[in-house]
Structure formats: structure tokens, C-alpha cells
mmCIF file of C-alpha atoms and ligand atoms in Angstrom:
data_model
loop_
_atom_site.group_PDB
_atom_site.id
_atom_site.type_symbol
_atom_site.label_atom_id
_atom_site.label_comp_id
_atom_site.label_asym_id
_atom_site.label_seq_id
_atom_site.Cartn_x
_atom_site.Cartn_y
_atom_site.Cartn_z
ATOM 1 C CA UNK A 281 -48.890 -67.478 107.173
ATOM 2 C CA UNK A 282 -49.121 -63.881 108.070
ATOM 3 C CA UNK A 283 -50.562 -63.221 111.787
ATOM 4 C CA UNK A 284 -54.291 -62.007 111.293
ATOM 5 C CA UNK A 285 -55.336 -58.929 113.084
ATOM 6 C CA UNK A 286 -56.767 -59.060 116.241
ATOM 7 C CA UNK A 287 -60.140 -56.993 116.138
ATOM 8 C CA UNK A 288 -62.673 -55.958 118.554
ATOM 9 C CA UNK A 289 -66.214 -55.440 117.947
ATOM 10 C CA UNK A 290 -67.781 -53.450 120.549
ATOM 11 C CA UNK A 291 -71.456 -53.842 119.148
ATOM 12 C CA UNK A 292 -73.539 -56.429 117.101
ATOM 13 C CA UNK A 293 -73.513 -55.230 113.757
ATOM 14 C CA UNK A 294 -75.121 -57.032 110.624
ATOM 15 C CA UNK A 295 -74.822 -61.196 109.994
ATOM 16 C CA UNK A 296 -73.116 -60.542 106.675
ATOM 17 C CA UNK A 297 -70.465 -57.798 108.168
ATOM 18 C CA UNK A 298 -69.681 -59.880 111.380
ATOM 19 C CA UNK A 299 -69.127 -62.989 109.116
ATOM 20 C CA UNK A 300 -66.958 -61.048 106.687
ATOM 21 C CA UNK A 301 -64.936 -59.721 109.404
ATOM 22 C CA UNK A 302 -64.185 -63.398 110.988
ATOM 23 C CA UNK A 303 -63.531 -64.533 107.546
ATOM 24 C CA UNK A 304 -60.956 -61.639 106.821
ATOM 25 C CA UNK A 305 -59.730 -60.973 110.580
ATOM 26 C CA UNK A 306 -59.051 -62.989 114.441
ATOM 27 C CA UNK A 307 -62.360 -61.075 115.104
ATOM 28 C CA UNK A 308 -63.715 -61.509 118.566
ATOM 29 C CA UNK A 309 -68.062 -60.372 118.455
ATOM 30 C CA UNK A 310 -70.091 -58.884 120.871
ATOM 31 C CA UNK A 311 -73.048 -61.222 120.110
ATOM 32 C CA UNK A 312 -75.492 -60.195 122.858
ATOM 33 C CA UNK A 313 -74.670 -56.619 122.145
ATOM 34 C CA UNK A 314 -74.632 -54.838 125.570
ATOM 35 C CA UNK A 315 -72.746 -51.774 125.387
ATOM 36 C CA UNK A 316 -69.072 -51.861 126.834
ATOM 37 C CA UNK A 317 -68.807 -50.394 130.079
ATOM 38 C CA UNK A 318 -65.230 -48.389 130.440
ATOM 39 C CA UNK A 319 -63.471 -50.934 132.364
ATOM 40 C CA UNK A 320 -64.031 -53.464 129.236
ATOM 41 C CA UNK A 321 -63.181 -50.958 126.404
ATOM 42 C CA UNK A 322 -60.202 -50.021 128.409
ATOM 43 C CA UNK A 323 -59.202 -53.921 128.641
ATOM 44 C CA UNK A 324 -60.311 -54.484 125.081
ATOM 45 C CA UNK A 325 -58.157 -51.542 123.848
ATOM 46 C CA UNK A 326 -55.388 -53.591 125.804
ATOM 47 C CA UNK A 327 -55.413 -56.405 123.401
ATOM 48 C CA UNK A 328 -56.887 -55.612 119.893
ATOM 49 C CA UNK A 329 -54.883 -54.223 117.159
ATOM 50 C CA UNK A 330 -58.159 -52.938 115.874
ATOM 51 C CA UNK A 331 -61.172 -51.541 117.908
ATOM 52 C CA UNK A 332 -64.019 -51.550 116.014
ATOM 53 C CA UNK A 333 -66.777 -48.905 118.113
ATOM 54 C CA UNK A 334 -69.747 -47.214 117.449
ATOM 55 C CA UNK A 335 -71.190 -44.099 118.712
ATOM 56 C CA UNK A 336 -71.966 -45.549 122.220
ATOM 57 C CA UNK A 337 -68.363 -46.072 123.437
ATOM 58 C CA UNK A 338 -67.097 -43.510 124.987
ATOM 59 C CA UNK A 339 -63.596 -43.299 124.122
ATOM 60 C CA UNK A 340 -61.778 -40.423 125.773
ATOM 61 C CA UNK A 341 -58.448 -39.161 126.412
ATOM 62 C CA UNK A 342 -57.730 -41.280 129.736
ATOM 63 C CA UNK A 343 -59.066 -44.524 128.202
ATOM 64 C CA UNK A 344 -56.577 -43.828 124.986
ATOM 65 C CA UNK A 345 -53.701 -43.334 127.652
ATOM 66 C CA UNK A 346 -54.143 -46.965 129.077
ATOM 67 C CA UNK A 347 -54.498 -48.581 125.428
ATOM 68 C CA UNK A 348 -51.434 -51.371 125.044
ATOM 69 C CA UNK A 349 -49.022 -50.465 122.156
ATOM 70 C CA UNK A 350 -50.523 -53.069 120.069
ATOM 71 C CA UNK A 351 -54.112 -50.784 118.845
ATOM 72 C CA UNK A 352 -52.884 -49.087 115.937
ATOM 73 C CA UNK A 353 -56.449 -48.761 114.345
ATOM 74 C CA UNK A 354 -59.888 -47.373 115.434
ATOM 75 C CA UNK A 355 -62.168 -48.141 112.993
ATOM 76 C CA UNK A 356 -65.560 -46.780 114.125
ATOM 77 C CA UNK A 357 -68.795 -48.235 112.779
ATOM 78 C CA UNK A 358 -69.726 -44.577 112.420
ATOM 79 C CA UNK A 359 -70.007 -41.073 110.297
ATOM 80 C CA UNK A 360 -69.220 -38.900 113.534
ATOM 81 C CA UNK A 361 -66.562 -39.340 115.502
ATOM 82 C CA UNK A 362 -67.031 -36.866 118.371
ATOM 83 C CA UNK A 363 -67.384 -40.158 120.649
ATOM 84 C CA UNK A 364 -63.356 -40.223 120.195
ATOM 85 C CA UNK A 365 -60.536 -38.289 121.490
ATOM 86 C CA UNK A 366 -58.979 -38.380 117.884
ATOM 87 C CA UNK A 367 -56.452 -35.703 118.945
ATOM 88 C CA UNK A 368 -55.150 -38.012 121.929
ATOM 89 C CA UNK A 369 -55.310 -40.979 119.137
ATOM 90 C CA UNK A 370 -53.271 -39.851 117.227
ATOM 91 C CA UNK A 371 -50.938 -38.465 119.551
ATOM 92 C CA UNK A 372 -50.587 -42.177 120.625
ATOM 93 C CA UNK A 373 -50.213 -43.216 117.444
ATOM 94 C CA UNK A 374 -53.487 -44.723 116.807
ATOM 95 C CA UNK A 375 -55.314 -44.062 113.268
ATOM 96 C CA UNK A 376 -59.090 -43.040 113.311
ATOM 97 C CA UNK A 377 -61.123 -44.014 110.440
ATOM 98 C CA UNK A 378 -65.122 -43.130 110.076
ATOM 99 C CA UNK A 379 -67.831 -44.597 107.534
ATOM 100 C CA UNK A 380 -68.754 -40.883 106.022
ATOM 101 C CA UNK A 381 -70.844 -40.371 102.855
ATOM 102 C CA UNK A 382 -73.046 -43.767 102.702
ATOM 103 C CA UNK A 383 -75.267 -42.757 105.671
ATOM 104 C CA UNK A 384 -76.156 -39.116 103.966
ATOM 105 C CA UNK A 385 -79.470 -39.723 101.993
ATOM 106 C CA UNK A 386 -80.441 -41.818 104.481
ATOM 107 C CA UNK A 387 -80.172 -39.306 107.352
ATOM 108 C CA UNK A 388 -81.385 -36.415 105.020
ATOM 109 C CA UNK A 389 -84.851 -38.303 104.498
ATOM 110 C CA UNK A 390 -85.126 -39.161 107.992
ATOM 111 C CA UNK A 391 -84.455 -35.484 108.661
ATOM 112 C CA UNK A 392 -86.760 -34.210 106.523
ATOM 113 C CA UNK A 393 -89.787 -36.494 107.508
ATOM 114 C CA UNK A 394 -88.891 -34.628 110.386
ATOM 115 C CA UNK A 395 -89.308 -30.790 109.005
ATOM 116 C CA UNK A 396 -92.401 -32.469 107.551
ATOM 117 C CA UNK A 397 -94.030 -34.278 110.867
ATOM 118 C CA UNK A 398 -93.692 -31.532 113.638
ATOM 119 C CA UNK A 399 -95.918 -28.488 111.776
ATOM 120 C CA UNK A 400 -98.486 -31.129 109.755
ATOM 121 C CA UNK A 401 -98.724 -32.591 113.422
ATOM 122 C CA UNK A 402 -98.058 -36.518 111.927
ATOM 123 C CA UNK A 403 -97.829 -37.931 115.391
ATOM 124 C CA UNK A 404 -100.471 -36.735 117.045
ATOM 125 C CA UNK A 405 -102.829 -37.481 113.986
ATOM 126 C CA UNK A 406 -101.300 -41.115 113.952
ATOM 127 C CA UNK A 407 -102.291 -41.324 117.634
ATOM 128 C CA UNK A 408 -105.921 -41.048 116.958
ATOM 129 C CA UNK A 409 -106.394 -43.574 114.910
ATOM 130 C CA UNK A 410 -105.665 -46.848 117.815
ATOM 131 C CA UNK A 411 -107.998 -49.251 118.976
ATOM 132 C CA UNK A 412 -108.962 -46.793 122.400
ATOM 133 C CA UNK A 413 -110.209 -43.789 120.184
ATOM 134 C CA UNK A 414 -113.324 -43.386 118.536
ATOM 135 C CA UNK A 415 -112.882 -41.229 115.024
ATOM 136 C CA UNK A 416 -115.417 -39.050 114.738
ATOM 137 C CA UNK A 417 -114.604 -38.015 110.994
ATOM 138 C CA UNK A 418 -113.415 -35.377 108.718
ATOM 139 C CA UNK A 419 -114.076 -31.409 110.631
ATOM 140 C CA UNK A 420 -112.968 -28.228 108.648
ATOM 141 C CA UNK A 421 -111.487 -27.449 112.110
ATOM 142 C CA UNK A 422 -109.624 -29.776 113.485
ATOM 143 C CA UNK A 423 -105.989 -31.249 113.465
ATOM 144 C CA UNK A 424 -104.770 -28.193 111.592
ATOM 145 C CA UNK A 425 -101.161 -27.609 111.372
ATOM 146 C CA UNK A 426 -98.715 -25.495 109.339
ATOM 147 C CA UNK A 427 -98.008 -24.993 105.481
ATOM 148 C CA UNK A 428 -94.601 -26.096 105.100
ATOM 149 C CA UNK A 429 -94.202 -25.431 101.374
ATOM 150 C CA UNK A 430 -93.559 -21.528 100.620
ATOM 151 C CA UNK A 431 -91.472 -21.437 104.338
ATOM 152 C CA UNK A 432 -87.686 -20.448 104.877
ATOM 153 C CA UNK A 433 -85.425 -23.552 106.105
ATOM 154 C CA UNK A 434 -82.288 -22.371 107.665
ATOM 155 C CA UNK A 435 -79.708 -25.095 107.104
ATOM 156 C CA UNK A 436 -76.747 -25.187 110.346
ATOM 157 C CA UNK A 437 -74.077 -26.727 108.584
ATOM 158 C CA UNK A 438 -73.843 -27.101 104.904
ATOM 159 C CA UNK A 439 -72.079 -30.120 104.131
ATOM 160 C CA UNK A 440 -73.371 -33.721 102.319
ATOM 161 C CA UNK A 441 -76.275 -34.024 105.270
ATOM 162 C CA UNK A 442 -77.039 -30.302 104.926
ATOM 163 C CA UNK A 443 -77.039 -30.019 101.090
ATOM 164 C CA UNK A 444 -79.302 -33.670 100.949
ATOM 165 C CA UNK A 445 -81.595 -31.902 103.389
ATOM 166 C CA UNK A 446 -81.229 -28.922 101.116
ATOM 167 C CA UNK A 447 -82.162 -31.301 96.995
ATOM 168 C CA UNK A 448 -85.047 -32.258 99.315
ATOM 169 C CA UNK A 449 -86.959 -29.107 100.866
ATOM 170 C CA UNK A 450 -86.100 -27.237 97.752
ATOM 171 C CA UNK A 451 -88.324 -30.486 96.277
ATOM 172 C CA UNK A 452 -90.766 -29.250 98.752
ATOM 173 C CA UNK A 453 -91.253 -25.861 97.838
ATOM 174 C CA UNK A 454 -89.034 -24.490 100.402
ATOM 175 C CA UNK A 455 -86.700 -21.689 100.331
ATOM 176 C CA UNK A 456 -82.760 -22.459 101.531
ATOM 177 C CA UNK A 457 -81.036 -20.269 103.491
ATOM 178 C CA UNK A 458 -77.862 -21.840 105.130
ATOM 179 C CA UNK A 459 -74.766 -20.808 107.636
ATOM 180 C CA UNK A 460 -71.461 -22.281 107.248
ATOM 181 C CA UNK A 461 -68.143 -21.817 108.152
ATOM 182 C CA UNK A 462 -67.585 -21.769 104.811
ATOM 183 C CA UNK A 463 -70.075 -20.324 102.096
ATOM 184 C CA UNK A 464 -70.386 -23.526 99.344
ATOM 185 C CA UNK A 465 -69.259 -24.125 95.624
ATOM 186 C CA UNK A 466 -71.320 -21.116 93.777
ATOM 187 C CA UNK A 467 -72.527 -23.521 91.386
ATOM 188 C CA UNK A 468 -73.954 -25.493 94.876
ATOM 189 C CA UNK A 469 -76.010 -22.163 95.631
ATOM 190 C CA UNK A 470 -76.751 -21.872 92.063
ATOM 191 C CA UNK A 471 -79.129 -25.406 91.820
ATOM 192 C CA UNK A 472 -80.470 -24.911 95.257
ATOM 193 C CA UNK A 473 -81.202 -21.287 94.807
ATOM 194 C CA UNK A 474 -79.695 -20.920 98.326
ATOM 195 C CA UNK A 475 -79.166 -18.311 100.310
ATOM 196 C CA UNK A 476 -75.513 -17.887 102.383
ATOM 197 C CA UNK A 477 -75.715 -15.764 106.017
ATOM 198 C CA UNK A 478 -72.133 -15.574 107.472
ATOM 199 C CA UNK A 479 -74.408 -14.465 110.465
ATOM 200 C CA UNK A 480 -76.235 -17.197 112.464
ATOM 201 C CA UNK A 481 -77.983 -14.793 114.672
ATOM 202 C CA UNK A 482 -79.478 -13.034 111.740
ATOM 203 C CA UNK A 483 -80.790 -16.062 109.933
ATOM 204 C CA UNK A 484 -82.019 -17.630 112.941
ATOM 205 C CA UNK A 485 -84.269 -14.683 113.731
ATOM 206 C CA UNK A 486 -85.766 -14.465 110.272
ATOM 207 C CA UNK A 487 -86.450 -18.401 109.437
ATOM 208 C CA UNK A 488 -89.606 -20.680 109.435
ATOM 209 C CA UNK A 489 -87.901 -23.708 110.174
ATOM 210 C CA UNK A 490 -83.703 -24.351 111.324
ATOM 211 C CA UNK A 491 -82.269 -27.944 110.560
ATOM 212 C CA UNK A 492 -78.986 -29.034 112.323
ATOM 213 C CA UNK A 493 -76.327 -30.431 110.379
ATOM 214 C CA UNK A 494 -73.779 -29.683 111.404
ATOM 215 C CA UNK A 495 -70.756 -31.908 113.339
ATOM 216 C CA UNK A 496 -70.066 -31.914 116.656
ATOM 217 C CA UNK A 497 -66.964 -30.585 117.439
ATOM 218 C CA UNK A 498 -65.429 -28.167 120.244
ATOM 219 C CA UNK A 499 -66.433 -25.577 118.385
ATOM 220 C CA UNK A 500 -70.317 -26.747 117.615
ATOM 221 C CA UNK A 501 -71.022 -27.587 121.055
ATOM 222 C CA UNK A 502 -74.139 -25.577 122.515
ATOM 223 C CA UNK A 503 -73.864 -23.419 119.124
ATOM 224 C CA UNK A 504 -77.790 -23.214 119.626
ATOM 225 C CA UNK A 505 -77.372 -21.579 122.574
ATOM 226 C CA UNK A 506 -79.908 -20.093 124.820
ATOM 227 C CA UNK A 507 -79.013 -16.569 123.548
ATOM 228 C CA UNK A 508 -79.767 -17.411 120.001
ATOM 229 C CA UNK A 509 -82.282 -20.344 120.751
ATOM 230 C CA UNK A 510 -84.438 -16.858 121.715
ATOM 231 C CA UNK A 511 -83.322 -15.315 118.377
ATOM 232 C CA UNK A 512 -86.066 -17.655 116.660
ATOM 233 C CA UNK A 513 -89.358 -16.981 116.119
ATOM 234 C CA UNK A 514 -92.187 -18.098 117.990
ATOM 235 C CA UNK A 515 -93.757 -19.594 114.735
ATOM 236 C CA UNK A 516 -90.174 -21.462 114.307
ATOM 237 C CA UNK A 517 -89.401 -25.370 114.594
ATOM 238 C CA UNK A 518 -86.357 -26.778 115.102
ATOM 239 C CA UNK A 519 -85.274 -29.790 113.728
ATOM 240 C CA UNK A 520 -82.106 -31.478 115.388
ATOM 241 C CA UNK A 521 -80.907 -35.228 113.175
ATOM 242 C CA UNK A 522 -76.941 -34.374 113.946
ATOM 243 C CA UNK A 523 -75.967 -34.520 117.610
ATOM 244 C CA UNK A 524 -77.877 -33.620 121.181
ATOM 245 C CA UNK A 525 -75.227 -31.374 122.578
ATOM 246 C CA UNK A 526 -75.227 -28.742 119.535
ATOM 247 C CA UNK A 527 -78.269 -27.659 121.108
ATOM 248 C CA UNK A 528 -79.134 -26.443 124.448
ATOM 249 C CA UNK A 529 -81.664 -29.149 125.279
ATOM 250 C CA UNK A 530 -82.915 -27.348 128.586
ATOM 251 C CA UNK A 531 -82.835 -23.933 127.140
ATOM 252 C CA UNK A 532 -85.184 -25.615 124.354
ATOM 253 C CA UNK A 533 -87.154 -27.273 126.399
ATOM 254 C CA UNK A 534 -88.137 -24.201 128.450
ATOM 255 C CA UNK A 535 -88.610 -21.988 125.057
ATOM 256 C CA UNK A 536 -90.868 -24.565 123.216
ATOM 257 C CA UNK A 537 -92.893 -24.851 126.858
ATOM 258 C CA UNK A 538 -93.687 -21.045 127.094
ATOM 259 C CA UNK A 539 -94.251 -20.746 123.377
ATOM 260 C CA UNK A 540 -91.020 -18.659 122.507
ATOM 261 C CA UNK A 541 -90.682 -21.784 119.538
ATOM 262 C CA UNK A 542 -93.177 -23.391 118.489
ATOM 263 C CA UNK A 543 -91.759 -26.839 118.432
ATOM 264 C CA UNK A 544 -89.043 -29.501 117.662
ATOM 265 C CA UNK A 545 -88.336 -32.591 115.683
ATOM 266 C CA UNK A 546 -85.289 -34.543 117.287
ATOM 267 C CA UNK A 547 -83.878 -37.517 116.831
ATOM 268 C CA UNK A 548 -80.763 -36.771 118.705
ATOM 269 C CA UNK A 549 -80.274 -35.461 122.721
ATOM 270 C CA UNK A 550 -77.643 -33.987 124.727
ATOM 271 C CA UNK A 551 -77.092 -36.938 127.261
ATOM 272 C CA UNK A 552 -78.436 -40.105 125.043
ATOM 273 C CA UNK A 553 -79.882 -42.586 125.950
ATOM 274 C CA UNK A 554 -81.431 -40.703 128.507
ATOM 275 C CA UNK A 555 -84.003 -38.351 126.971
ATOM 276 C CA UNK A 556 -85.341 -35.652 129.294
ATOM 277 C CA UNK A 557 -88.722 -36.583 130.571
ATOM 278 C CA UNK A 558 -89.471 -33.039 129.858
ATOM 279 C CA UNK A 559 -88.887 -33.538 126.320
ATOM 280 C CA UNK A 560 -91.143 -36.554 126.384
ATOM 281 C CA UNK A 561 -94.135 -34.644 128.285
ATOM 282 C CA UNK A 562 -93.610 -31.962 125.306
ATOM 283 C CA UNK A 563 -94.153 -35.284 122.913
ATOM 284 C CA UNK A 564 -97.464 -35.878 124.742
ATOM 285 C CA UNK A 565 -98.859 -32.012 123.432
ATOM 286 C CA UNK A 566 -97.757 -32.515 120.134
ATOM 287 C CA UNK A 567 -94.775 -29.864 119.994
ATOM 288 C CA UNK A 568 -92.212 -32.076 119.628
ATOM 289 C CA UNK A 569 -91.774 -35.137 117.777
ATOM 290 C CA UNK A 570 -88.990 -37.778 119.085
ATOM 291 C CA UNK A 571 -86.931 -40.003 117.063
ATOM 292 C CA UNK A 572 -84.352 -42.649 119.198
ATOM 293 C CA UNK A 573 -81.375 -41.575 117.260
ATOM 294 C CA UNK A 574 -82.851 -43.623 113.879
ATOM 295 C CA UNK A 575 -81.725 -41.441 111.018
ATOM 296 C CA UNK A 576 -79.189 -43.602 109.373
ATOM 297 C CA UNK A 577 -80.781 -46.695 110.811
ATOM 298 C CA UNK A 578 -81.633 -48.615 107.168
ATOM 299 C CA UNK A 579 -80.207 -52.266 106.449
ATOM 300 C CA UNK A 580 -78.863 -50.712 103.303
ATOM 301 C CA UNK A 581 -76.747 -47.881 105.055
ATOM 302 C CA UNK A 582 -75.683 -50.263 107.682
ATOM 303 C CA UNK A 583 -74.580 -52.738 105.443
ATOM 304 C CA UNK A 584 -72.470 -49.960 103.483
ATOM 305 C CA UNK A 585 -71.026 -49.133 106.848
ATOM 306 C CA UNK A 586 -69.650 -52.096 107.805
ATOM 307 C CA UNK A 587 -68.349 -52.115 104.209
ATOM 308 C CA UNK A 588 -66.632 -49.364 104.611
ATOM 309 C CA UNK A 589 -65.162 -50.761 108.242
ATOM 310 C CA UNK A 590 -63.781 -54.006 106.333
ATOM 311 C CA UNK A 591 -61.650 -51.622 104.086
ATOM 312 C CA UNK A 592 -60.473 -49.429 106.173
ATOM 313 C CA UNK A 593 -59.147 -52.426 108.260
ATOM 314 C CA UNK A 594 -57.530 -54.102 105.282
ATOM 315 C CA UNK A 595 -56.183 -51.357 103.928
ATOM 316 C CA UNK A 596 -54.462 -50.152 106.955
ATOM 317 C CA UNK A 597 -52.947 -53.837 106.938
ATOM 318 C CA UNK A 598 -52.371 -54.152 103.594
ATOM 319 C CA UNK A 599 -49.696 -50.897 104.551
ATOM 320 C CA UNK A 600 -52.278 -48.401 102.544
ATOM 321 C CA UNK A 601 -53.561 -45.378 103.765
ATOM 322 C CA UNK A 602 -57.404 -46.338 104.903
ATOM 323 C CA UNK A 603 -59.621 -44.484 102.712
ATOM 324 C CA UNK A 604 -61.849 -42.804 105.829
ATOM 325 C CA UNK A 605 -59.029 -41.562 107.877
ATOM 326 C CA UNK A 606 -59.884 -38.838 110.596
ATOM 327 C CA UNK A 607 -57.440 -35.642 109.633
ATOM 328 C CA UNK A 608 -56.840 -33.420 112.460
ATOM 329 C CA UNK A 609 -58.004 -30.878 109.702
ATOM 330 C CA UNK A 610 -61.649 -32.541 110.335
ATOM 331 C CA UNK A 611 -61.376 -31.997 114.108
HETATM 332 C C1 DGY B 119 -73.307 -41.700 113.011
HETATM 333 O O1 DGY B 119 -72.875 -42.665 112.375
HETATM 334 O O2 DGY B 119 -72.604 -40.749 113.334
HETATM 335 C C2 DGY B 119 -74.753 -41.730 113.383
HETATM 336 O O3 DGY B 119 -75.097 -40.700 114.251
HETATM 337 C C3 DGY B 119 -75.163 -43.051 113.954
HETATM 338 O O4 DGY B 119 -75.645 -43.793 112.914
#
């Protein structure tokens, strides 16, 4: 009988994945699911042929140095994959493999609740209703927010999150703008009646609302910089569902506090878990609305995730290509 696979799961992930993967592979769980510290991903990557992680392992150049010979496969219960020195994997050998496409509508609804909640003010008006306030009833004053339908959504990043985000505001009555590295498919533009700037700078000055989509990479990191966080205008929101460090958090922080923006929807922070208690004070007045990095977080999309882990395991072991590889071309 051919020798099964030796794979290990760094997090709990759903009953019917973790039973499929005993079933298929010598799988060793995580069943109480505290995250890995370095020391045991190191001696984990020491003895599995296949590390299964998620986006809380931090799996860097000098952990992929000490990895035995026997990993050949990280298969990461995840779309991004900036938690991974993929360069140094490969380098060593090692094939990356991701879970992209079957977490898109689910992050692109998540992210638009977002665009929706921060100007209509959802969480504050939420709050009132608890069993320590009092209602006082309808006023033609009060708990006014902004229109959102008729406004200009600049879209960072115009890939399958971005152009989901895109089918849905355009639902909403909102104009797309987007910036790319590359402008899309004409006949893309065409249904969302979108509008390309090769210029960030100039469509970050001139929208209503900006939406991150984009990946983090070398290149993406603090692209929302102070110098163009500034560029926005003081009616703007930003709404961040990608990753924390695209954006300068502080510099944010300090703009949306002195009313340069006028708020954020994030689900996503520069040094997660820890969210900066300034952030959370900001939550308190109603600028900001905070998500714990939910947006793909559906039973559905999780399930489809792990699918996608199974295969790319067996296929690497059945001696195919995995279907989700990591290309340097993606890095
Ligand atoms: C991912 O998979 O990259 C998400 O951020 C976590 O669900």
C-alpha cells in the first residue's frame, strides 16, 4: 500500500473537511485550535510532507530555511498568501497552493455592507435600540447619514473581489471608477460602465467612497499612504476588506480624527489581531465601523475552501500539477 502523506493542520477547520482529510491523508488536527507559535510551525514543517496553514501562521523566510526535506507542499487554507515567503518556498523546493475564486462573492458582500454601513451610520443606529436606551421615536433630524446611491466608488485593485464589489455598487446606483495595474477586458468596463485612472492620486482626490482590493504584495504595502491618504476628500470613506498593511492605519487614524476623511469601514488591520485602540475609540463616534477580519467567513465559502485544500493535496500526490499553485508571476 502506498505511504499516505503526512499532513499538518495548523488550525481547526470544518467537521466535514478535517474528516475528509483523515480519510484521504496521515492527517494530524489541531483540535483545540490555538494558533502555532513559531517554534511549533518550525517543528511541524520538520515532519509533514504537507503543511496545511491559514492566514495566522506566519511563515517567513527563516522558518522555510529550517523546514526538513520532506515538506514538498504548502497548501494554505487561504485566498492570500502574503502570510508566506513563496519566493523562499520555492527556492526550497516547496509548492504553494491558495483557495482563490470561492471566497469572492462572499467577501464582495461583506465589503459592500461595508460601503453601505459607515455613511447610513448602521452601527450606531443598531446601538440604540438595547435594553439601556430609551427610543424616543422617529425625528426629521436625527441619525442622518449620507446618500450612497448617485456617489463615485473608487475601486484599488480590479480583480474578481474588485469587479464583485464593482456588479454590486453599480446595483446600487453607484458610479465605478477603478485603478489597476492593468486597465480590464473592455467588454469588463463596458457592463460596469467603469471608469479606468492609471493615476491613483487623481482618482483618490476626486471620489466619494475608495474600496481596497487589492493583494498584498511588496509592491501594495502602505500604497494608501499618508501622502495620498490626504489626497481624499474630507466627505470620503474608506473601506478596507483586503489586508491591514495596504493602508497606513496611523496615518488614517489621525486623518479620520481631525476630519481630513470622514470615516472608515474595515475589516482588516495592519498588525491583526491587535486592533489599535484608537481605531476602536473612532468605533465609539460612529466614524468607523470594525469588522474582525469576517469577510469570507460563511460555512459555504469555508467548506469550498477546504475543498479546494483536499485537491490541491491529491493532486500534487497523484504527480499532477495542483490546480491553485502560487506562480512567482502572482508574487
Ligand atoms: C483569505 O483567505 O485570504 C482571507 O483573508 C481569510 O479568509
Amino acid at each position: 500500500m502506498k505511504k499516505r502523506p503526512h499532513v499538518v493542520v495548523t488550525r481547526r477547520l470544518p467537521d466535514a473537511i478535517e474528516t475528509r482529510m483523515r480519510e484521504l491523508f496521515d492527517t494530524e488536527l489541531n483540535i483545540d485550535d490555538t494558533p502555532m507559535s513559531a517554534e511549533a510551525l518550525g517543528a511541524a514543517m520538520k515532519r509533514a510532507d504537507v503543511l496545511v496553514a491559514t492566514v495566522t501562521d506566519r511563515i517567513d523566510a527563516a522558518l522555510i530555511a529550517t523546514a526538513g526535506p520532506q515538506l514538498k507542499l504548502i497548501a494554505s487554507f487561504s485566498n492570500g498568501f502574503d502570510h508566506i515567503d513563496v519566493e523562499a518556498a520555492l527556492k526550497r523546493g516547496i509548492t504553494v497552493t491558495n483557495t482563490p475564486g470561492v471566497l469572492t462573492e462572499d467577501t464582495a458582500d461583506m465589503t459592500m455592507a461595508l460601503i453601505l454601513a459607515v455613511p447610513r451610520r448602521l452601527v450606531e443606529g443598531a446601538r440604540v435600540l438595547s435594553l439601556d436606551h430609551d427610543w424616543a421615536g422617529w425625528t426629521p433630524t436625527w441619525m442622518l447619514g449620507r446618500r450612497v446611491t448617485g456617489k463615485r466608488l473608487g475601486i484599488v485593485g480590479m480583480g474578481r473581489i474588485g469587479q464583485a464589489v464593482a456588479r454590486r455598487a453599480k446595483a446600487f446606483g453607484v458610479a465605478i471608477h477603478y485603478h489597476n495595474r492593468h486597465r480590464v477586458a473592455q467588454a469588463t468596463e463596458e457592463a460596469l460602465e467603469a471608469t479606468y485612472w492609471d493615476s491613483l492620486d487623481q482618482m483618490l482626490a476626486r471620489m466619494d467612497i475608495i474600496s481596497i482590493n487589492c493583494p498584498r504584495t511588496p509592491g501594495t504595502y502602505h500604497l494608501l499612504s499618508e501622502r495620498r491618504l490626504k489626497l481624499m476628500r474630507p466627505e470620503a470613506y474608506l473601506v478596507n476588506t483586503a489586508r491591514g498593511e495596504i493602508v497606513d492605519e496611523a496615518a488614517l487614524i489621525r486623518l479620520i480624527a481631525g476630519g481630513s476623511i470622514a470615516g472608515a469601514g474595515l475589516d482588516v488591520y495592519e498588525h491583526e489581531p491587535m486592533v489599535n485602540p484608537k481605531l476602536i475609540r473612532l468605533a465609539e463616534t460612529g466614524k468607523v465601523v470594525l469588522l474582525p477580519h469576517m469577510g469570507s467567513a460563511t460555512i459555504e465559502g469555508r467548506l469550498e475552501m477546504g475543498e479546494k485544500v483536499l485537491i490541491n493535496i491529491r493532486a500534487f500526490f497523484d504527480g499532477h500539477k495542483p490546480p491553485d499553485r502560487v506562480l512567482p508571476s502572482m508574487l
